[in-house]
Amino acid sequence: MNETLAIEASGLQKMFGRTKALAGVDLEVPRGAILGMLGPNGAGKTTTVRVLATLLRPDRGSARVAGHDVVSEAAQVRRHIGLTGQYAALDESLTGRANLTMIGRLGRLPARTARTRAAELLEQFGLAEAAERGVKTYSGGMRRRLDLAASLVTRPRILFLDEPTTGLDLPSRMVTWDAVRGLAADGTTVLLTTQHLDEADNLADQIVVIDHGRVIADGTPAQLKAKVGGERVRLTVAAESDFGIAASVLAGHTTEEPRLDSAARVLEAPVTGAARRLPEIVRDLDAARVLLDDLAIRHPSLDDVFLTLTGRTSLDTPKEGDKS
């Protein structure tokens, strides 16, 4: 066991019938870090979280959370973790305050401490004015925020957030992001699965990309972006110009085939030293009588990383039988 790691997993496998949801997942998450887990729908993200949170038993492999084995020491693991899933797990017949207080008491907090903690979290997540309302009257975004607050009542050492901002508007997402950053600053380890690549880019110290039940890449956001190359030239070709000719011109300035979006008339390709090469590209386009509606240089994003590594976007739907 590595004392510096909050979460470690080796060779995790899980089958659902004939579907292999996990095909040998390896993870190492340092204490106090935020790990972002990215992958297409059906890649195995949620299954990984459920195994680490002791909700599923792996078929093969091993994992330790907070120093405890997730199978043989499941009860000890649960004492140290918090979990927010994709769907709110709240008692709709109770008020927001009563939900949080009840969870505190179930977590063996003294009654006064549970009430104080509930008040703190209601304020932190902008729910103080709705504290005495029944949860059944809450909007979807309010329920998501209350669900996240519920996972923090007992101040867990390790927090699993499975797509915590699903269904939230931008202000609510910002509140959630601030809460996650604050937790990490106080030493809480966070494992975050998300469909929002900007979320991982903003929050995560390390990122793993999982696909078909395996980790296919890991590193810091900057390291992953570096893997897909440097600057990229993006052209929007005017309707009156030949799109194919424009693609041929751009192809002459790159070692890769330009990425094409014929419907939007957009071309994009990596170009070494793009800023310095831009005048030459423009001259060649002008000589070929190609008119542009837009011309830009962009740096790699996590969207580029995701598409390069998986061949899919983060919102692609899984094939029938896939497990997330």
Short mmCIF file of C-alpha atoms in Angstrom, two decimals:
data_model
loop_
_atom_site.label_atom_id
_atom_site.label_comp_id
_atom_site.label_asym_id
_atom_site.label_seq_id
_atom_site.Cartn_x
_atom_site.Cartn_y
_atom_site.Cartn_z
CA MET A 1 0.00 0.00 0.00
CA ASN A 2 1.28 3.48 -0.94
CA GLU A 3 0.64 5.91 1.93
CA THR A 4 0.65 8.91 -0.43
CA LEU A 5 -2.30 7.58 -2.45
CA ALA A 6 -5.94 8.06 -1.51
CA ILE A 7 -7.15 5.74 -4.27
CA GLU A 8 -5.28 2.95 -6.01
CA ALA A 9 -6.66 0.33 -8.36
CA SER A 10 -5.04 -2.42 -10.37
CA GLY A 11 -6.57 -4.48 -13.15
CA LEU A 12 -10.22 -3.85 -12.25
CA GLN A 13 -12.59 -5.94 -14.35
CA LYS A 14 -16.38 -6.11 -14.29
CA MET A 15 -18.80 -7.98 -16.51
CA PHE A 16 -22.53 -7.38 -16.97
CA GLY A 17 -23.71 -10.47 -18.80
CA ARG A 18 -21.60 -10.59 -21.94
CA THR A 19 -20.64 -6.92 -21.73
CA LYS A 20 -17.22 -6.14 -20.29
CA ALA A 21 -17.79 -2.82 -18.52
CA LEU A 22 -14.26 -2.74 -17.05
CA ALA A 23 -11.41 -4.47 -18.86
CA GLY A 24 -8.47 -3.81 -16.52
CA VAL A 25 -8.64 -0.30 -15.04
CA ASP A 26 -5.53 0.98 -13.24
CA LEU A 27 -5.67 4.19 -11.17
CA GLU A 28 -3.50 6.11 -8.74
CA VAL A 29 -4.91 9.24 -7.08
CA PRO A 30 -2.68 11.17 -4.64
CA ARG A 31 -4.17 12.45 -1.41
CA GLY A 32 -5.71 15.90 -1.79
CA ALA A 33 -5.75 15.78 -5.60
CA ILE A 34 -8.64 16.26 -8.01
CA LEU A 35 -8.73 13.52 -10.64
CA GLY A 36 -10.94 14.10 -13.65
CA MET A 37 -12.20 10.96 -15.39
CA LEU A 38 -13.27 11.47 -18.99
CA GLY A 39 -14.70 9.03 -21.49
CA PRO A 40 -17.57 8.54 -23.94
CA ASN A 41 -20.91 7.31 -22.66
CA GLY A 42 -20.58 3.62 -21.93
CA ALA A 43 -16.80 3.79 -21.40
CA GLY A 44 -16.86 2.51 -17.81
CA LYS A 45 -16.66 5.68 -15.74
CA THR A 46 -19.69 5.11 -13.53
CA THR A 47 -18.87 1.43 -13.10
CA THR A 48 -15.40 2.40 -11.87
CA VAL A 49 -16.87 4.83 -9.34
CA ARG A 50 -19.35 2.22 -8.10
CA VAL A 51 -16.58 -0.31 -7.56
CA LEU A 52 -14.41 2.20 -5.70
CA ALA A 53 -17.39 3.30 -3.57
CA THR A 54 -18.11 -0.37 -2.65
CA LEU A 55 -21.45 -0.42 -4.48
CA LEU A 56 -20.23 -3.10 -6.90
CA ARG A 57 -17.77 -5.96 -6.41
CA PRO A 58 -15.13 -6.27 -9.13
CA ASP A 59 -14.87 -9.62 -10.89
CA ARG A 60 -11.09 -9.33 -10.99
CA GLY A 61 -8.40 -6.91 -9.86
CA SER A 62 -8.07 -4.98 -6.63
CA ALA A 63 -8.60 -1.49 -5.28
CA ARG A 64 -7.86 0.35 -2.06
CA VAL A 65 -9.57 3.56 -0.96
CA ALA A 66 -8.28 5.47 2.08
CA GLY A 67 -5.93 2.54 2.63
CA HIS A 68 -8.71 -0.07 2.81
CA ASP A 69 -9.60 -2.84 0.38
CA VAL A 70 -12.94 -2.13 -1.31
CA VAL A 71 -14.06 -5.75 -1.03
CA SER A 72 -12.72 -7.13 2.26
CA GLU A 73 -12.85 -3.78 4.11
CA ALA A 74 -15.90 -2.19 2.53
CA ALA A 75 -17.30 -0.87 5.84
CA GLN A 76 -14.05 0.96 6.59
CA VAL A 77 -14.00 2.46 3.09
CA ARG A 78 -17.52 3.83 3.52
CA ARG A 79 -16.54 5.71 6.67
CA HIS A 80 -14.12 7.84 4.67
CA ILE A 81 -16.01 8.57 1.45
CA GLY A 82 -18.81 10.72 0.10
CA LEU A 83 -20.67 10.03 -3.13
CA THR A 84 -22.82 12.12 -5.42
CA GLY A 85 -24.27 10.13 -8.30
CA GLN A 86 -25.87 11.18 -11.56
CA TYR A 87 -29.32 11.34 -9.97
CA ALA A 88 -30.29 13.07 -6.73
CA ALA A 89 -30.77 10.68 -3.79
CA LEU A 90 -33.00 12.78 -1.54
CA ASP A 91 -36.14 12.27 0.54
CA GLU A 92 -38.70 14.44 -1.25
CA SER A 93 -41.07 14.38 1.72
CA LEU A 94 -38.54 16.31 3.86
CA THR A 95 -37.27 19.88 3.68
CA GLY A 96 -33.80 20.68 2.44
CA ARG A 97 -32.63 21.33 6.00
CA ALA A 98 -34.19 18.12 7.31
CA ASN A 99 -32.49 16.08 4.58
CA LEU A 100 -29.04 17.37 5.48
CA THR A 101 -29.62 17.09 9.22
CA MET A 102 -30.85 13.51 8.84
CA ILE A 103 -27.78 12.57 6.81
CA GLY A 104 -25.57 14.10 9.49
CA ARG A 105 -27.27 12.06 12.20
CA LEU A 106 -26.98 8.89 10.09
CA GLY A 107 -23.30 9.72 9.81
CA ARG A 108 -23.11 9.73 13.63
CA LEU A 109 -22.73 13.47 14.03
CA PRO A 110 -24.13 14.90 17.31
CA ALA A 111 -27.51 16.56 16.79
CA ARG A 112 -26.21 20.11 17.26
CA THR A 113 -23.26 19.49 14.93
CA ALA A 114 -25.57 18.03 12.28
CA ARG A 115 -27.83 21.09 12.43
CA THR A 116 -24.87 23.48 12.24
CA ARG A 117 -23.35 21.62 9.31
CA ALA A 118 -26.68 21.61 7.48
CA ALA A 119 -26.97 25.39 7.88
CA GLU A 120 -23.41 25.92 6.60
CA LEU A 121 -23.99 23.85 3.49
CA LEU A 122 -27.39 25.38 2.71
CA GLU A 123 -25.72 28.79 2.75
CA GLN A 124 -22.72 27.63 0.71
CA PHE A 125 -24.88 26.20 -2.06
CA GLY A 126 -27.34 29.09 -2.21
CA LEU A 127 -30.23 27.13 -0.69
CA ALA A 128 -30.70 28.97 2.61
CA GLU A 129 -33.92 30.69 1.49
CA ALA A 130 -35.39 27.33 0.42
CA ALA A 131 -34.21 25.45 3.53
CA GLU A 132 -37.70 24.98 4.99
CA ARG A 133 -39.35 24.03 1.71
CA GLY A 134 -40.06 20.42 0.80
CA VAL A 135 -37.54 19.00 -1.66
CA LYS A 136 -40.43 18.02 -3.94
CA THR A 137 -40.84 21.76 -4.68
CA TYR A 138 -37.17 22.18 -5.69
CA SER A 139 -36.09 22.65 -9.29
CA GLY A 140 -33.75 20.12 -10.87
CA GLY A 141 -30.75 22.40 -10.34
CA MET A 142 -31.63 22.93 -6.68
CA ARG A 143 -31.89 19.18 -6.13
CA ARG A 144 -28.46 18.64 -7.68
CA ARG A 145 -26.94 21.26 -5.39
CA LEU A 146 -28.65 19.75 -2.35
CA ASP A 147 -27.45 16.30 -3.36
CA LEU A 148 -23.87 17.55 -3.55
CA ALA A 149 -24.27 19.26 -0.17
CA ALA A 150 -25.55 15.96 1.26
CA SER A 151 -22.34 14.20 0.22
CA LEU A 152 -20.31 16.76 2.18
CA VAL A 153 -22.17 16.72 5.50
CA THR A 154 -19.71 14.38 7.24
CA ARG A 155 -16.63 16.05 5.69
CA PRO A 156 -15.41 12.94 3.82
CA ARG A 157 -11.71 12.45 3.19
CA ILE A 158 -12.46 11.17 -0.32
CA LEU A 159 -15.33 12.37 -2.50
CA PHE A 160 -16.66 10.65 -5.62
CA LEU A 161 -18.56 12.99 -7.92
CA ASP A 162 -20.24 11.16 -10.79
CA GLU A 163 -21.27 13.86 -13.26
CA PRO A 164 -22.27 16.23 -10.43
CA THR A 165 -23.23 19.18 -12.63
CA THR A 166 -25.58 17.29 -14.96
CA GLY A 167 -28.66 19.46 -15.45
CA LEU A 168 -27.20 22.53 -13.71
CA ASP A 169 -27.24 26.01 -15.19
CA LEU A 170 -23.96 27.94 -15.41
CA PRO A 171 -24.29 29.81 -12.06
CA SER A 172 -24.97 26.53 -10.26
CA ARG A 173 -22.00 24.93 -11.99
CA MET A 174 -19.79 27.78 -10.78
CA VAL A 175 -20.99 27.23 -7.20
CA THR A 176 -20.15 23.54 -7.52
CA TRP A 177 -16.71 24.27 -8.97
CA ASP A 178 -15.91 26.64 -6.09
CA ALA A 179 -17.01 23.98 -3.58
CA VAL A 180 -14.79 21.34 -5.19
CA ARG A 181 -11.78 23.66 -5.23
CA GLY A 182 -12.37 24.49 -1.57
CA LEU A 183 -12.54 20.81 -0.65
CA ALA A 184 -9.27 20.03 -2.39
CA ALA A 185 -7.61 23.02 -0.71
CA ASP A 186 -8.66 21.56 2.65
CA GLY A 187 -7.13 18.19 1.78
CA THR A 188 -10.13 16.25 0.43
CA THR A 189 -9.38 13.93 -2.48
CA VAL A 190 -11.89 14.24 -5.34
CA LEU A 191 -12.56 11.82 -8.19
CA LEU A 192 -14.75 13.57 -10.73
CA THR A 193 -16.42 12.03 -13.77
CA THR A 194 -17.86 14.55 -16.16
CA GLN A 195 -19.26 15.08 -19.64
CA HIS A 196 -18.13 18.72 -19.52
CA LEU A 197 -14.56 18.87 -20.80
CA ASP A 198 -14.20 22.47 -19.63
CA GLU A 199 -15.07 21.27 -16.14
CA ALA A 200 -12.19 18.80 -16.11
CA ASP A 201 -9.88 21.42 -17.62
CA ASN A 202 -10.75 23.93 -14.90
CA LEU A 203 -10.77 21.62 -11.89
CA ALA A 204 -8.57 18.58 -12.38
CA ASP A 205 -4.93 18.27 -11.34
CA GLN A 206 -4.75 15.00 -13.30
CA ILE A 207 -7.00 13.52 -15.96
CA VAL A 208 -7.55 9.93 -17.07
CA VAL A 209 -9.33 9.10 -20.30
CA ILE A 210 -11.21 5.80 -20.19
CA ASP A 211 -12.68 3.99 -23.17
CA HIS A 212 -14.01 0.44 -23.60
CA GLY A 213 -13.31 -0.21 -19.93
CA ARG A 214 -9.61 0.72 -20.01
CA VAL A 215 -7.55 3.79 -19.18
CA ILE A 216 -6.12 4.87 -22.53
CA ALA A 217 -4.36 8.07 -21.44
CA ASP A 218 -3.49 9.99 -18.30
CA GLY A 219 -1.64 13.14 -17.35
CA THR A 220 -2.20 16.79 -16.53
CA PRO A 221 -4.49 18.76 -18.85
CA ALA A 222 -1.42 20.41 -20.38
CA GLN A 223 0.32 17.07 -20.96
CA LEU A 224 -2.72 15.59 -22.68
CA LYS A 225 -3.15 18.63 -24.92
CA ALA A 226 0.51 18.40 -25.91
CA LYS A 227 -0.10 14.87 -27.20
CA VAL A 228 -2.39 16.12 -29.97
CA GLY A 229 0.06 18.71 -31.25
CA GLY A 230 0.50 22.44 -31.08
CA GLU A 231 -1.24 25.29 -32.81
CA ARG A 232 -4.01 24.62 -35.32
CA VAL A 233 -5.11 26.81 -38.24
CA ARG A 234 -8.87 27.05 -38.70
CA LEU A 235 -10.40 28.40 -41.89
CA THR A 236 -14.02 29.19 -42.69
CA VAL A 237 -14.32 29.19 -46.48
CA ALA A 238 -16.69 31.66 -48.14
CA ALA A 239 -19.66 30.16 -49.97
CA GLU A 240 -18.52 31.50 -53.34
CA SER A 241 -15.12 29.76 -53.10
CA ASP A 242 -14.19 26.16 -53.86
CA PHE A 243 -14.02 24.21 -50.60
CA GLY A 244 -11.88 21.43 -52.11
CA ILE A 245 -9.26 23.86 -53.37
CA ALA A 246 -9.08 25.47 -49.93
CA ALA A 247 -8.53 22.04 -48.36
CA SER A 248 -5.72 21.30 -50.83
CA VAL A 249 -3.98 24.58 -50.02
CA LEU A 250 -4.15 23.98 -46.27
CA ALA A 251 -2.96 20.39 -46.73
CA GLY A 252 0.23 21.80 -48.26
CA HIS A 253 1.10 23.41 -44.92
CA THR A 254 0.52 20.43 -42.62
CA THR A 255 1.67 16.83 -42.27
CA GLU A 256 -1.88 15.67 -41.48
CA GLU A 257 -5.08 15.59 -43.48
CA PRO A 258 -7.14 18.69 -42.60
CA ARG A 259 -10.24 18.05 -40.55
CA LEU A 260 -13.27 18.94 -42.68
CA ASP A 261 -16.74 20.17 -41.82
CA SER A 262 -18.30 20.61 -45.24
CA ALA A 263 -21.67 21.75 -43.93
CA ALA A 264 -20.11 24.61 -41.95
CA ARG A 265 -17.39 25.05 -44.62
CA VAL A 266 -14.71 24.82 -41.92
CA LEU A 267 -11.20 23.41 -42.33
CA GLU A 268 -8.75 22.80 -39.50
CA ALA A 269 -5.25 21.32 -39.32
CA PRO A 270 -2.17 21.44 -37.07
CA VAL A 271 0.53 23.74 -38.44
CA THR A 272 3.96 24.02 -36.83
CA GLY A 273 4.75 27.67 -36.06
CA ALA A 274 1.26 28.65 -37.20
CA ALA A 275 1.59 32.34 -36.34
CA ARG A 276 4.68 32.72 -38.52
CA ARG A 277 3.27 30.56 -41.33
CA LEU A 278 -0.04 32.39 -41.50
CA PRO A 279 1.03 35.06 -44.07
CA GLU A 280 2.29 32.31 -46.39
CA ILE A 281 -0.97 30.38 -46.03
CA VAL A 282 -2.99 33.50 -46.80
CA ARG A 283 -0.86 34.22 -49.90
CA ASP A 284 -1.39 30.68 -51.19
CA LEU A 285 -5.14 30.92 -50.59
CA ASP A 286 -5.24 34.26 -52.38
CA ALA A 287 -3.31 32.84 -55.33
CA ALA A 288 -5.85 30.00 -55.51
CA ARG A 289 -8.69 32.57 -55.48
CA VAL A 290 -10.08 31.27 -52.18
CA LEU A 291 -12.05 33.77 -50.11
CA LEU A 292 -12.44 33.33 -46.35
CA ASP A 293 -15.15 34.34 -43.93
CA ASP A 294 -12.91 33.66 -40.94
CA LEU A 295 -9.32 32.74 -40.14
CA ALA A 296 -8.04 31.78 -36.68
CA ILE A 297 -5.24 30.06 -34.82
CA ARG A 298 -6.35 27.83 -31.97
CA HIS A 299 -4.52 25.90 -29.32
CA PRO A 300 -5.44 22.28 -28.52
CA SER A 301 -8.34 21.78 -26.13
CA LEU A 302 -9.53 18.74 -24.20
CA ASP A 303 -12.14 18.36 -26.94
CA ASP A 304 -9.28 17.73 -29.37
CA VAL A 305 -7.68 15.27 -26.95
CA PHE A 306 -10.96 13.43 -26.50
CA LEU A 307 -11.68 13.16 -30.20
CA THR A 308 -8.10 12.13 -31.03
CA LEU A 309 -7.97 9.41 -28.37
CA THR A 310 -11.48 7.96 -28.67
CA GLY A 311 -12.65 8.93 -32.14
CA ARG A 312 -15.86 10.16 -30.50
CA THR A 313 -17.19 13.21 -28.73
CA SER A 314 -17.96 13.12 -25.00
CA LEU A 315 -21.69 13.13 -25.68
CA ASP A 316 -21.82 10.25 -28.17
CA THR A 317 -24.42 7.72 -27.11
CA PRO A 318 -23.28 4.20 -26.27
CA LYS A 319 -24.12 1.16 -28.28
CA GLU A 320 -26.88 -1.06 -26.98
CA GLY A 321 -25.67 -3.08 -24.01
CA ASP A 322 -22.88 -0.65 -23.04
CA LYS A 323 -22.44 0.27 -19.40
CA SER A 324 -21.20 3.64 -18.29
#
